[in-house]
Coordinates of C-alpha atoms in Angstrom, one line a residue:
Chain R
M1 CA 0.0 0.0 0.0
N2 CA 1.2 3.5 -0.8
G3 CA 1.2 5.7 2.2
F4 CA -1.0 8.8 1.8
K5 CA 2.1 11.1 2.0
Q6 CA 3.7 9.3 -0.9
I7 CA 0.4 9.7 -2.9
V8 CA 0.4 13.4 -2.2
Q9 CA 4.0 13.7 -3.2
S10 CA 3.8 11.6 -6.4
N11 CA 0.8 13.5 -7.6
R12 CA 2.2 16.9 -6.7
V13 CA -1.2 17.9 -5.2
W14 CA 0.4 20.2 -2.6
L15 CA 0.2 22.7 -5.5
C16 CA -3.6 22.7 -5.0
L17 CA -3.2 24.4 -1.6
D18 CA -2.4 27.8 -3.1
C19 CA -4.8 27.6 -6.0
G20 CA -8.4 26.2 -6.0
K21 CA -9.3 26.7 -9.7
C22 CA -10.3 23.0 -9.7
S23 CA -12.9 23.6 -7.0
S24 CA -14.5 26.3 -9.2
V25 CA -15.3 23.8 -11.9
C26 CA -15.9 20.6 -10.0
P27 CA -19.5 19.4 -10.6
I28 CA -19.5 17.6 -7.2
T29 CA -18.5 20.8 -5.3
R30 CA -21.3 22.7 -7.1
H31 CA -24.0 20.3 -6.3
V32 CA -23.3 18.9 -2.8
V33 CA -25.4 21.0 -0.5
D34 CA -25.2 19.4 3.0
C35 CA -21.5 20.1 3.4
Y36 CA -18.7 21.8 1.6
T37 CA -16.4 19.5 -0.4
S38 CA -13.9 20.3 -3.0
P39 CA -10.7 18.9 -4.6
R40 CA -8.6 21.5 -2.8
L41 CA -10.2 20.7 0.6
L42 CA -9.6 17.0 0.1
V43 CA -5.9 17.7 -0.6
E44 CA -5.8 19.9 2.5
T45 CA -7.3 17.1 4.5
A46 CA -4.7 14.6 3.0
I47 CA -1.9 16.9 4.0
G48 CA -3.1 18.3 7.3
C49 CA -5.2 15.6 8.8
G50 CA -5.0 11.8 9.3
E51 CA -5.9 9.0 7.0
A52 CA -9.3 8.5 8.6
E53 CA -10.4 12.0 7.6
V54 CA -9.4 11.4 4.0
L55 CA -11.2 8.1 3.9
D56 CA -14.4 9.8 5.2
D57 CA -14.2 12.7 2.8
P58 CA -17.4 12.8 0.7
L59 CA -15.4 13.6 -2.5
L60 CA -13.3 10.4 -2.3
W61 CA -15.9 8.1 -3.8
S62 CA -18.2 10.7 -5.4
C63 CA -15.4 12.2 -7.6
L64 CA -16.3 11.6 -11.2
T65 CA -12.7 11.5 -12.3
C66 CA -14.0 13.6 -15.2
N67 CA -10.8 15.6 -15.4
Q68 CA -12.5 19.0 -15.5
C69 CA -10.2 20.0 -12.7
T70 CA -7.1 19.0 -14.5
E71 CA -8.3 20.8 -17.7
I72 CA -8.3 24.1 -15.8
C73 CA -5.3 23.4 -13.6
P74 CA -2.4 25.8 -14.2
S75 CA 0.1 23.3 -12.7
L76 CA -1.0 20.2 -14.7
V77 CA -2.0 18.3 -11.5
S78 CA -4.0 15.2 -12.3
F79 CA -6.5 15.2 -9.4
S80 CA -8.2 12.1 -11.0
D81 CA -4.9 10.1 -10.6
F82 CA -4.6 11.3 -7.0
I83 CA -8.2 10.1 -6.4
Q84 CA -7.4 6.7 -8.0
N85 CA -4.3 6.3 -5.9
V86 CA -6.2 7.1 -2.7
R87 CA -9.0 4.8 -3.6
E88 CA -6.5 2.0 -4.1
A89 CA -5.1 2.7 -0.7
A90 CA -8.6 2.9 0.8
R91 CA -9.4 -0.6 -0.7
D92 CA -6.6 -2.0 1.4
Q93 CA -8.6 -0.8 4.5
D94 CA -11.8 -2.4 3.2
R95 CA -13.3 0.9 2.1
S96 CA -15.2 1.3 -1.1
G97 CA -17.8 3.5 -2.9
D98 CA -21.5 3.0 -3.1
C99 CA -22.8 -0.5 -4.0
T100 CA -24.7 0.8 -7.0
H101 CA -27.1 -1.5 -8.9
G102 CA -26.9 -4.0 -6.1
G103 CA -23.2 -4.6 -6.9
M104 CA -24.2 -6.3 -10.2
I105 CA -21.7 -4.7 -12.4
Q106 CA -18.8 -5.0 -10.0
T107 CA -19.7 -8.7 -9.5
W108 CA -19.8 -9.6 -13.2
G109 CA -16.5 -7.9 -13.6
R110 CA -15.0 -10.0 -10.8
M111 CA -16.6 -13.2 -12.3
M112 CA -14.8 -12.4 -15.5
T113 CA -11.4 -12.7 -13.7
D114 CA -12.0 -16.5 -13.6
P115 CA -9.6 -18.0 -16.1
E116 CA -12.0 -21.0 -16.6
L117 CA -14.9 -18.8 -17.5
K118 CA -16.5 -19.8 -20.8
Q119 CA -18.7 -16.9 -21.9
D120 CA -21.4 -17.1 -24.4
R121 CA -21.2 -13.5 -25.6
L122 CA -21.3 -13.6 -29.4
D123 CA -25.0 -14.3 -30.1
W124 CA -25.6 -10.7 -31.0
I125 CA -23.6 -11.0 -34.2
G126 CA -26.3 -12.9 -36.0
S127 CA -26.5 -13.1 -39.8
G128 CA -25.5 -10.4 -42.2
L129 CA -22.5 -9.2 -40.3
K130 CA -19.1 -10.5 -41.2
T131 CA -16.3 -11.3 -38.8
S132 CA -13.2 -13.4 -39.3
E133 CA -10.7 -15.5 -37.4
E134 CA -7.8 -13.7 -38.8
S135 CA -7.7 -9.9 -39.4
D136 CA -5.5 -7.0 -38.7
T137 CA -8.4 -5.5 -36.7
V138 CA -10.0 -6.6 -33.5
Y139 CA -13.4 -5.1 -32.6
F140 CA -13.4 -4.9 -28.8
T141 CA -17.1 -5.2 -27.8
G142 CA -16.5 -4.3 -24.1
C143 CA -19.5 -4.9 -21.8
L144 CA -22.1 -3.9 -24.4
P145 CA -23.9 -7.3 -24.4
Y146 CA -24.0 -7.1 -20.6
Y147 CA -25.3 -3.6 -20.4
D148 CA -27.9 -4.6 -23.1
A149 CA -29.2 -7.3 -20.7
A150 CA -28.9 -5.3 -17.5
F151 CA -30.5 -2.0 -18.8
E152 CA -33.1 -3.4 -21.1
K153 CA -35.8 -1.4 -19.2
L154 CA -34.1 1.9 -20.0
D155 CA -34.4 1.1 -23.7
I156 CA -30.7 1.8 -24.3
E157 CA -28.8 1.1 -27.5
G158 CA -26.6 -1.6 -26.0
I159 CA -25.8 -4.3 -28.4
E160 CA -27.2 -2.2 -31.3
I161 CA -24.0 -0.1 -31.0
A162 CA -21.9 -3.3 -31.5
R163 CA -24.0 -4.4 -34.5
S164 CA -23.7 -0.9 -36.0
A165 CA -20.0 -0.9 -35.5
L166 CA -19.7 -4.2 -37.3
K167 CA -21.9 -2.9 -40.1
I168 CA -19.7 0.2 -40.5
L169 CA -16.5 -1.9 -40.4
N170 CA -17.9 -4.3 -43.0
H171 CA -18.9 -1.3 -45.2
L172 CA -15.2 -0.2 -45.0
G173 CA -14.1 -3.7 -46.1
I174 CA -12.9 -4.7 -42.7
E175 CA -14.0 -8.1 -41.3
P176 CA -12.7 -7.8 -37.7
I177 CA -12.0 -10.4 -35.2
V178 CA -14.6 -10.4 -32.4
L179 CA -13.3 -12.3 -29.3
A180 CA -15.4 -14.9 -27.7
D181 CA -13.4 -14.9 -24.4
E182 CA -12.9 -11.1 -24.2
R183 CA -13.2 -9.8 -20.6
C184 CA -14.4 -6.4 -19.3
C185 CA -11.5 -4.0 -19.9
G186 CA -11.3 -3.3 -16.2
H187 CA -11.8 0.5 -16.4
D188 CA -14.2 0.6 -13.6
Q189 CA -12.2 -1.7 -11.4
F190 CA -9.1 0.5 -11.9
W191 CA -11.0 3.8 -11.1
Q192 CA -12.6 2.1 -8.1
G193 CA -9.1 1.2 -6.9
D194 CA -9.7 -2.5 -7.2
M195 CA -6.3 -3.3 -8.6
A196 CA -6.5 -7.1 -7.9
A197 CA -9.5 -7.5 -10.2
F198 CA -8.2 -4.9 -12.7
R199 CA -4.9 -6.8 -13.1
K200 CA -6.5 -10.1 -13.7
L201 CA -8.9 -8.7 -16.3
G202 CA -6.1 -6.8 -18.0
E203 CA -3.7 -9.8 -18.1
A204 CA -6.4 -12.0 -19.5
N205 CA -7.3 -9.5 -22.2
L206 CA -3.7 -8.8 -23.1
E207 CA -3.1 -12.5 -23.6
I208 CA -6.2 -13.0 -25.7
L209 CA -5.4 -9.9 -27.8
K210 CA -1.8 -10.8 -28.4
R211 CA -2.8 -14.2 -29.5
T212 CA -4.9 -12.8 -32.4
G213 CA -1.8 -11.3 -34.1
A214 CA -3.9 -8.3 -35.1
K215 CA -2.4 -4.8 -35.4
R216 CA -5.3 -2.6 -34.4
I217 CA -8.1 -2.6 -31.8
V218 CA -11.3 -0.7 -32.6
T219 CA -13.9 -0.1 -29.9
T220 CA -17.1 1.9 -29.5
C221 CA -16.5 2.5 -25.8
P222 CA -14.3 5.5 -24.9
E223 CA -13.5 3.9 -21.5
C224 CA -12.3 0.7 -23.2
A225 CA -10.2 2.8 -25.6
W226 CA -8.6 4.8 -22.9
T227 CA -7.9 1.7 -20.7
L228 CA -6.5 -0.4 -23.5
K229 CA -4.4 2.4 -24.9
H230 CA -3.1 4.0 -21.7
T231 CA -3.9 2.2 -18.5
Y232 CA -2.7 -1.2 -19.6
P233 CA 0.7 0.0 -20.8
D234 CA 1.1 2.1 -17.6
T235 CA 0.2 -0.7 -15.2
I236 CA 0.2 -4.2 -16.7
G237 CA 1.7 -4.3 -20.2
D238 CA 1.4 -3.1 -23.8
S239 CA -0.5 -5.1 -26.4
G240 CA 1.7 -3.4 -29.0
M241 CA -1.5 -2.7 -31.0
E242 CA -2.9 0.6 -32.1
V243 CA -6.1 1.4 -30.1
L244 CA -8.8 3.6 -31.6
H245 CA -12.4 4.6 -30.8
L246 CA -14.5 4.0 -33.9
A247 CA -15.0 7.8 -34.3
E248 CA -11.2 8.2 -34.6
L249 CA -11.0 5.5 -37.2
L250 CA -13.8 6.9 -39.2
A251 CA -12.3 10.3 -39.3
E252 CA -9.4 8.9 -41.3
T253 CA -11.7 7.3 -43.9
D254 CA -13.8 8.7 -46.7
L255 CA -16.9 6.9 -45.3
L256 CA -19.2 9.9 -45.3
D257 CA -17.8 11.6 -48.5
N258 CA -20.1 9.7 -50.9
L259 CA -23.0 9.4 -48.5
T260 CA -26.4 10.5 -49.8
I261 CA -27.8 12.5 -46.9
N262 CA -31.1 11.3 -45.6
P263 CA -33.7 14.0 -46.0
D264 CA -35.0 13.1 -42.5
T265 CA -31.7 14.1 -40.9
A266 CA -30.8 17.0 -43.2
H267 CA -30.6 20.2 -41.1
K268 CA -32.1 18.5 -38.0
Q269 CA -30.6 20.3 -35.0
V270 CA -28.6 18.0 -32.7
T271 CA -26.1 18.5 -29.9
Y272 CA -23.2 16.4 -28.8
Q273 CA -22.1 15.1 -25.4
D274 CA -18.3 14.7 -25.2
P275 CA -17.7 11.5 -23.1
C276 CA -15.0 12.3 -20.5
R277 CA -12.6 9.5 -21.7
L278 CA -12.9 10.4 -25.3
G279 CA -12.8 14.2 -24.9
R280 CA -10.7 15.5 -22.0
F281 CA -8.8 12.3 -21.6
S282 CA -8.0 11.4 -25.2
G283 CA -8.4 14.8 -26.8
V284 CA -10.9 13.6 -29.4
Y285 CA -13.3 16.5 -29.9
Q286 CA -13.4 17.2 -33.6
S287 CA -13.8 13.7 -35.2
P288 CA -17.3 13.0 -33.7
R289 CA -18.4 16.5 -34.7
D290 CA -17.2 16.1 -38.3
L291 CA -19.1 12.8 -38.5
I292 CA -22.3 14.4 -37.1
Q293 CA -22.1 17.2 -39.6
G294 CA -21.2 14.7 -42.3
L295 CA -24.5 12.9 -41.7
G296 CA -26.3 16.2 -42.5
Y297 CA -27.2 17.3 -39.0
E298 CA -26.9 20.9 -37.9
L299 CA -24.7 20.8 -34.7
K300 CA -25.8 23.1 -31.9
E301 CA -23.2 23.2 -29.1
M302 CA -24.3 23.2 -25.5
D303 CA -23.0 26.0 -23.2
H304 CA -20.4 23.6 -21.8
N305 CA -18.7 21.8 -24.7
R306 CA -15.4 20.3 -25.7
E307 CA -12.8 20.8 -22.9
A308 CA -15.5 22.4 -20.6
S309 CA -18.1 19.6 -21.3
L310 CA -20.0 18.3 -18.3
C311 CA -19.8 14.7 -17.3
C312 CA -22.9 12.5 -17.6
G313 CA -23.0 12.4 -13.8
T314 CA -21.6 9.1 -12.8
S315 CA -18.4 7.3 -13.2
C316 CA -17.2 3.7 -12.6
W317 CA -20.5 2.9 -10.8
S318 CA -19.0 4.1 -7.5
S319 CA -21.7 6.6 -6.6
C320 CA -25.3 7.2 -7.5
G321 CA -27.5 9.6 -5.6
Q322 CA -28.9 13.1 -5.4
V323 CA -25.7 14.8 -6.5
N324 CA -25.3 12.6 -9.6
K325 CA -28.9 13.1 -10.5
K326 CA -28.5 16.9 -10.3
I327 CA -25.5 16.8 -12.6
Q328 CA -27.5 14.7 -15.1
V329 CA -30.5 17.0 -15.0
E330 CA -28.3 20.0 -15.4
R331 CA -26.7 18.5 -18.5
L332 CA -30.0 17.4 -20.0
K333 CA -31.5 20.8 -19.5
E334 CA -28.5 22.3 -21.2
A335 CA -29.0 20.0 -24.1
K336 CA -32.6 21.1 -24.4
S337 CA -31.8 24.7 -24.2
S338 CA -29.3 24.4 -27.0
G339 CA -32.3 24.1 -29.3
A340 CA -31.4 20.6 -30.4
E341 CA -34.0 17.9 -30.7
L342 CA -31.5 15.0 -30.4
L343 CA -28.6 14.5 -28.0
I344 CA -25.8 12.4 -29.5
T345 CA -23.1 10.7 -27.5
A346 CA -20.4 8.2 -28.2
C347 CA -20.4 6.3 -24.9
V348 CA -23.0 3.8 -23.8
K349 CA -22.6 4.8 -20.2
C350 CA -23.6 8.4 -21.0
Q351 CA -26.7 7.0 -22.6
I352 CA -27.5 4.8 -19.6
H353 CA -27.1 7.6 -17.1
F354 CA -29.1 10.2 -19.0
K355 CA -31.9 7.8 -19.8
C356 CA -32.1 6.8 -16.2
A357 CA -32.4 10.5 -15.1
Q358 CA -35.1 10.9 -17.8
N359 CA -37.2 8.3 -16.0
D360 CA -37.9 10.7 -13.2
P361 CA -41.7 11.3 -13.3
V362 CA -41.5 14.7 -11.6
L363 CA -39.2 16.2 -14.2
E364 CA -41.1 15.1 -17.2
E365 CA -40.7 17.4 -20.2
E366 CA -37.8 19.4 -18.6
V367 CA -35.3 16.7 -19.4
Q368 CA -37.0 14.9 -22.3
I369 CA -34.7 14.8 -25.4
N370 CA -34.1 11.9 -27.7
I371 CA -30.7 10.3 -27.0
R372 CA -28.7 8.3 -29.6
D373 CA -25.3 6.9 -30.1
L374 CA -23.1 8.2 -32.9
T375 CA -22.3 4.7 -34.1
T376 CA -25.9 3.6 -34.6
L377 CA -26.8 6.9 -36.4
I378 CA -24.0 6.4 -38.9
A379 CA -24.9 2.7 -39.5
E380 CA -28.5 3.6 -40.1
Q381 CA -27.5 5.8 -43.1
L382 CA -25.2 3.3 -44.8
Chain I
M1 CA -21.5 -38.4 -7.9
K2 CA -24.0 -36.8 -5.7
I3 CA -23.6 -33.0 -5.5
Q4 CA -23.6 -33.4 -1.7
E5 CA -20.5 -35.6 -1.8
K6 CA -18.7 -33.1 -4.0
G7 CA -19.4 -30.3 -1.5
S8 CA -21.1 -28.1 -4.1
K9 CA -23.5 -25.6 -2.8
I10 CA -27.0 -24.6 -4.1
I11 CA -28.5 -21.4 -2.8
L12 CA -32.3 -21.4 -2.3
F13 CA -33.8 -18.0 -2.0
T14 CA -37.4 -18.1 -0.7
C15 CA -40.0 -15.5 0.2
N16 CA -40.8 -15.2 3.9
W17 CA -44.5 -15.9 3.4
N18 CA -46.1 -18.7 1.3
A19 CA -42.8 -20.1 -0.1
Y20 CA -41.0 -20.4 3.2
S21 CA -44.0 -21.9 4.8
G22 CA -43.6 -24.7 2.2
L23 CA -40.2 -25.3 3.6
E24 CA -41.5 -25.3 7.1
G25 CA -44.2 -27.7 6.0
A26 CA -41.5 -30.0 4.6
G27 CA -39.8 -29.9 8.0
A28 CA -43.0 -30.7 9.9
E29 CA -43.8 -33.6 7.6
K30 CA -40.2 -34.8 8.0
R31 CA -39.4 -34.6 4.3
S32 CA -35.7 -34.5 3.5
Y33 CA -33.9 -32.8 0.7
S34 CA -30.2 -32.5 -0.3
A35 CA -27.9 -31.0 2.4
S36 CA -26.2 -29.0 -0.4
V37 CA -29.2 -26.8 -0.5
H38 CA -28.8 -23.7 1.6
P39 CA -32.1 -21.8 2.1
I40 CA -32.0 -18.0 2.6
R41 CA -35.2 -16.4 3.6
L42 CA -36.1 -13.0 2.3
S43 CA -39.0 -10.7 3.3
C44 CA -40.1 -10.9 -0.3
L45 CA -38.5 -12.6 -3.3
G46 CA -39.2 -9.4 -5.2
R47 CA -36.6 -7.7 -3.0
I48 CA -33.7 -9.6 -4.5
T49 CA -31.5 -8.1 -7.2
P50 CA -29.5 -9.6 -10.1
G51 CA -26.4 -8.5 -8.2
I52 CA -27.3 -10.8 -5.2
I53 CA -27.9 -13.8 -7.5
L54 CA -24.6 -13.2 -9.4
K55 CA -22.8 -12.8 -6.1
A56 CA -24.0 -16.3 -5.1
F57 CA -22.4 -17.7 -8.3
E58 CA -19.3 -15.6 -7.8
Q59 CA -18.8 -17.1 -4.4
G60 CA -19.0 -20.6 -5.9
A61 CA -22.7 -21.7 -5.8
K62 CA -23.4 -24.3 -8.5
G63 CA -27.0 -23.3 -8.7
V64 CA -29.5 -20.7 -7.4
Y65 CA -33.1 -21.7 -6.9
L66 CA -35.7 -19.0 -6.4
V67 CA -39.0 -20.0 -4.9
G68 CA -41.7 -17.3 -4.6
C69 CA -45.4 -17.1 -3.9
L70 CA -48.1 -17.6 -6.4
E71 CA -48.9 -14.3 -8.2
D72 CA -52.3 -13.7 -6.7
E73 CA -51.0 -14.6 -3.2
C74 CA -48.1 -12.1 -3.0
R75 CA -48.3 -10.3 0.4
Y76 CA -46.9 -7.2 -1.2
E77 CA -49.1 -7.5 -4.3
T78 CA -46.3 -6.9 -6.9
G79 CA -43.4 -9.0 -5.6
S80 CA -44.2 -12.0 -7.8
Q81 CA -44.3 -9.8 -10.9
Q82 CA -41.0 -8.1 -9.8
I83 CA -39.2 -11.4 -9.4
R84 CA -40.2 -12.5 -12.9
E85 CA -38.5 -9.4 -14.4
I86 CA -35.5 -9.7 -12.1
F87 CA -35.2 -13.4 -13.0
L88 CA -35.3 -12.7 -16.8
E89 CA -32.6 -10.0 -16.5
T90 CA -30.4 -12.3 -14.4
K91 CA -30.9 -15.2 -16.8
N92 CA -29.7 -13.1 -19.7
L93 CA -26.6 -12.0 -17.7
L94 CA -25.9 -15.6 -16.6
K95 CA -26.2 -16.9 -20.2
L96 CA -23.5 -14.3 -21.3
L97 CA -21.3 -15.5 -18.4
G98 CA -21.6 -19.1 -19.7
Y99 CA -24.0 -20.6 -17.1
Q100 CA -26.5 -23.2 -18.1
D101 CA -30.2 -22.7 -18.2
N102 CA -30.9 -25.0 -15.3
Q103 CA -28.4 -23.4 -12.9
C104 CA -30.8 -20.7 -12.1
Q105 CA -34.5 -21.3 -11.9
L106 CA -37.7 -19.7 -10.6
D107 CA -40.7 -21.5 -9.2
F108 CA -43.8 -20.4 -7.4
V109 CA -45.4 -22.6 -4.7
A110 CA -48.6 -22.4 -2.7
A111 CA -48.5 -21.8 1.0
G112 CA -47.6 -24.8 3.2
N113 CA -47.2 -27.3 0.4
G114 CA -44.2 -29.2 1.8
K115 CA -44.5 -32.1 -0.6
S116 CA -44.5 -30.0 -3.7
F117 CA -41.6 -27.8 -2.3
V118 CA -39.4 -30.8 -1.7
E119 CA -40.2 -32.3 -5.1
N120 CA -39.2 -29.1 -6.8
I121 CA -35.9 -29.0 -4.8
H122 CA -35.2 -32.7 -5.8
K123 CA -35.8 -31.8 -9.5
F124 CA -33.5 -28.7 -9.3
V125 CA -30.7 -30.6 -7.5
K126 CA -31.0 -33.5 -10.1
G127 CA -30.6 -31.0 -12.9
I128 CA -27.4 -29.6 -11.3
E129 CA -26.0 -33.1 -10.7
E130 CA -26.6 -34.1 -14.3
L131 CA -24.8 -30.9 -15.4
E132 CA -21.8 -31.6 -13.3
E133 CA -21.6 -35.2 -14.6
N134 CA -21.5 -33.9 -18.2
L135 CA -18.7 -31.5 -17.5

């Protein structure tokens, strides 16, 4: 276990004591009403108080690790990394975040660490979509089949995103490898500080991926993309493969150049939600916007967009409550006030969290806006 | 080999009301069932979540048997309907995780029917034993 002092030192968070810009943009600070909590205050606690006070700080498990703080930080402090390190240390003391969704998602993640596990996860491919045993491209499905089953009631585009991705890749002449024994990438385990589960998942995935002999991994989940591209090499090992979110791959192709624009979508006003791991983490802002405009939509930006974009309100399933709901409602209202009639995102989790917030019977029309994934919109027009 | 001899566990979740009285009825009538079956009584079976069922499998259970009350006999009116939805969601997740259809089942029993309760348990345990033999 890293001592808290070492965590403070390695993340240079002492710099936060003289600043506080992070606290001015933190969505948790803005919405927590029963006490004051902020990134700077947590750092102050970590430096000036004991471990117990840090472990009890309300920000420790509610932090979205959305990186809005880092984006504005003049000293390039990664507060999200600091939070991840402290959560890892907190795990050693049997502390964890909220048990959201009855622990279902964390549990299936841990079940996937079993090397003997024989999943039955390829049923969704069906007929009409082409995959192959050998290809230079792997399509990493992530937990889409699982989310599809778990959030059926929210009417999310779960497995439809994966089908659409295959349709698009096939359209480009790519018949990717889709792995039958792929595991959860471990993003959520990593950000919850559960390094034991994360390492097992990562090691299993790296072994499977290397065995394919492919050169490139394409995914439709920004969290999988970030984890495979950055977290694995930093903590477990490098697959040696290029990792791309589908939006990044499509930006390099002429897929939309010869597209006949559907009159139903032409000039329809839409807005785009930058997923944290695709936007602030990976710096991919323009490619999804080019694709949206390439489909004939008129893009109306929300007040907070690109680097200043707001998170969908929940991260790594470690908190779900009043504050998260407030963030989701704030963002949905912003989407509506942009004048758009459709909210497009490129991450299934944004869709899950927004659709969940839309279920509130009290809010009704205030937050009602159609939500779609970029991948399924593109596939529809091919 | 009998599942009992292998030390495998089967978790039986029952509703506190009609379903559990079936188990009590079985006890009163001195009807025996496999010692591998570990009953866990809930206030209402509709209170369970997919996470709890998955947790049982994560911790090594070979099967999870859910026994609730008949739909028109639910003490809380909607519990039997809720468990149907929860069960379907869980079955879809378990299928993805590679578990077989008979490793998680849902049944509804009338109050105090010990004979039918034990017969259902025998049937469920037999299904798991057959599965283990074929592995």
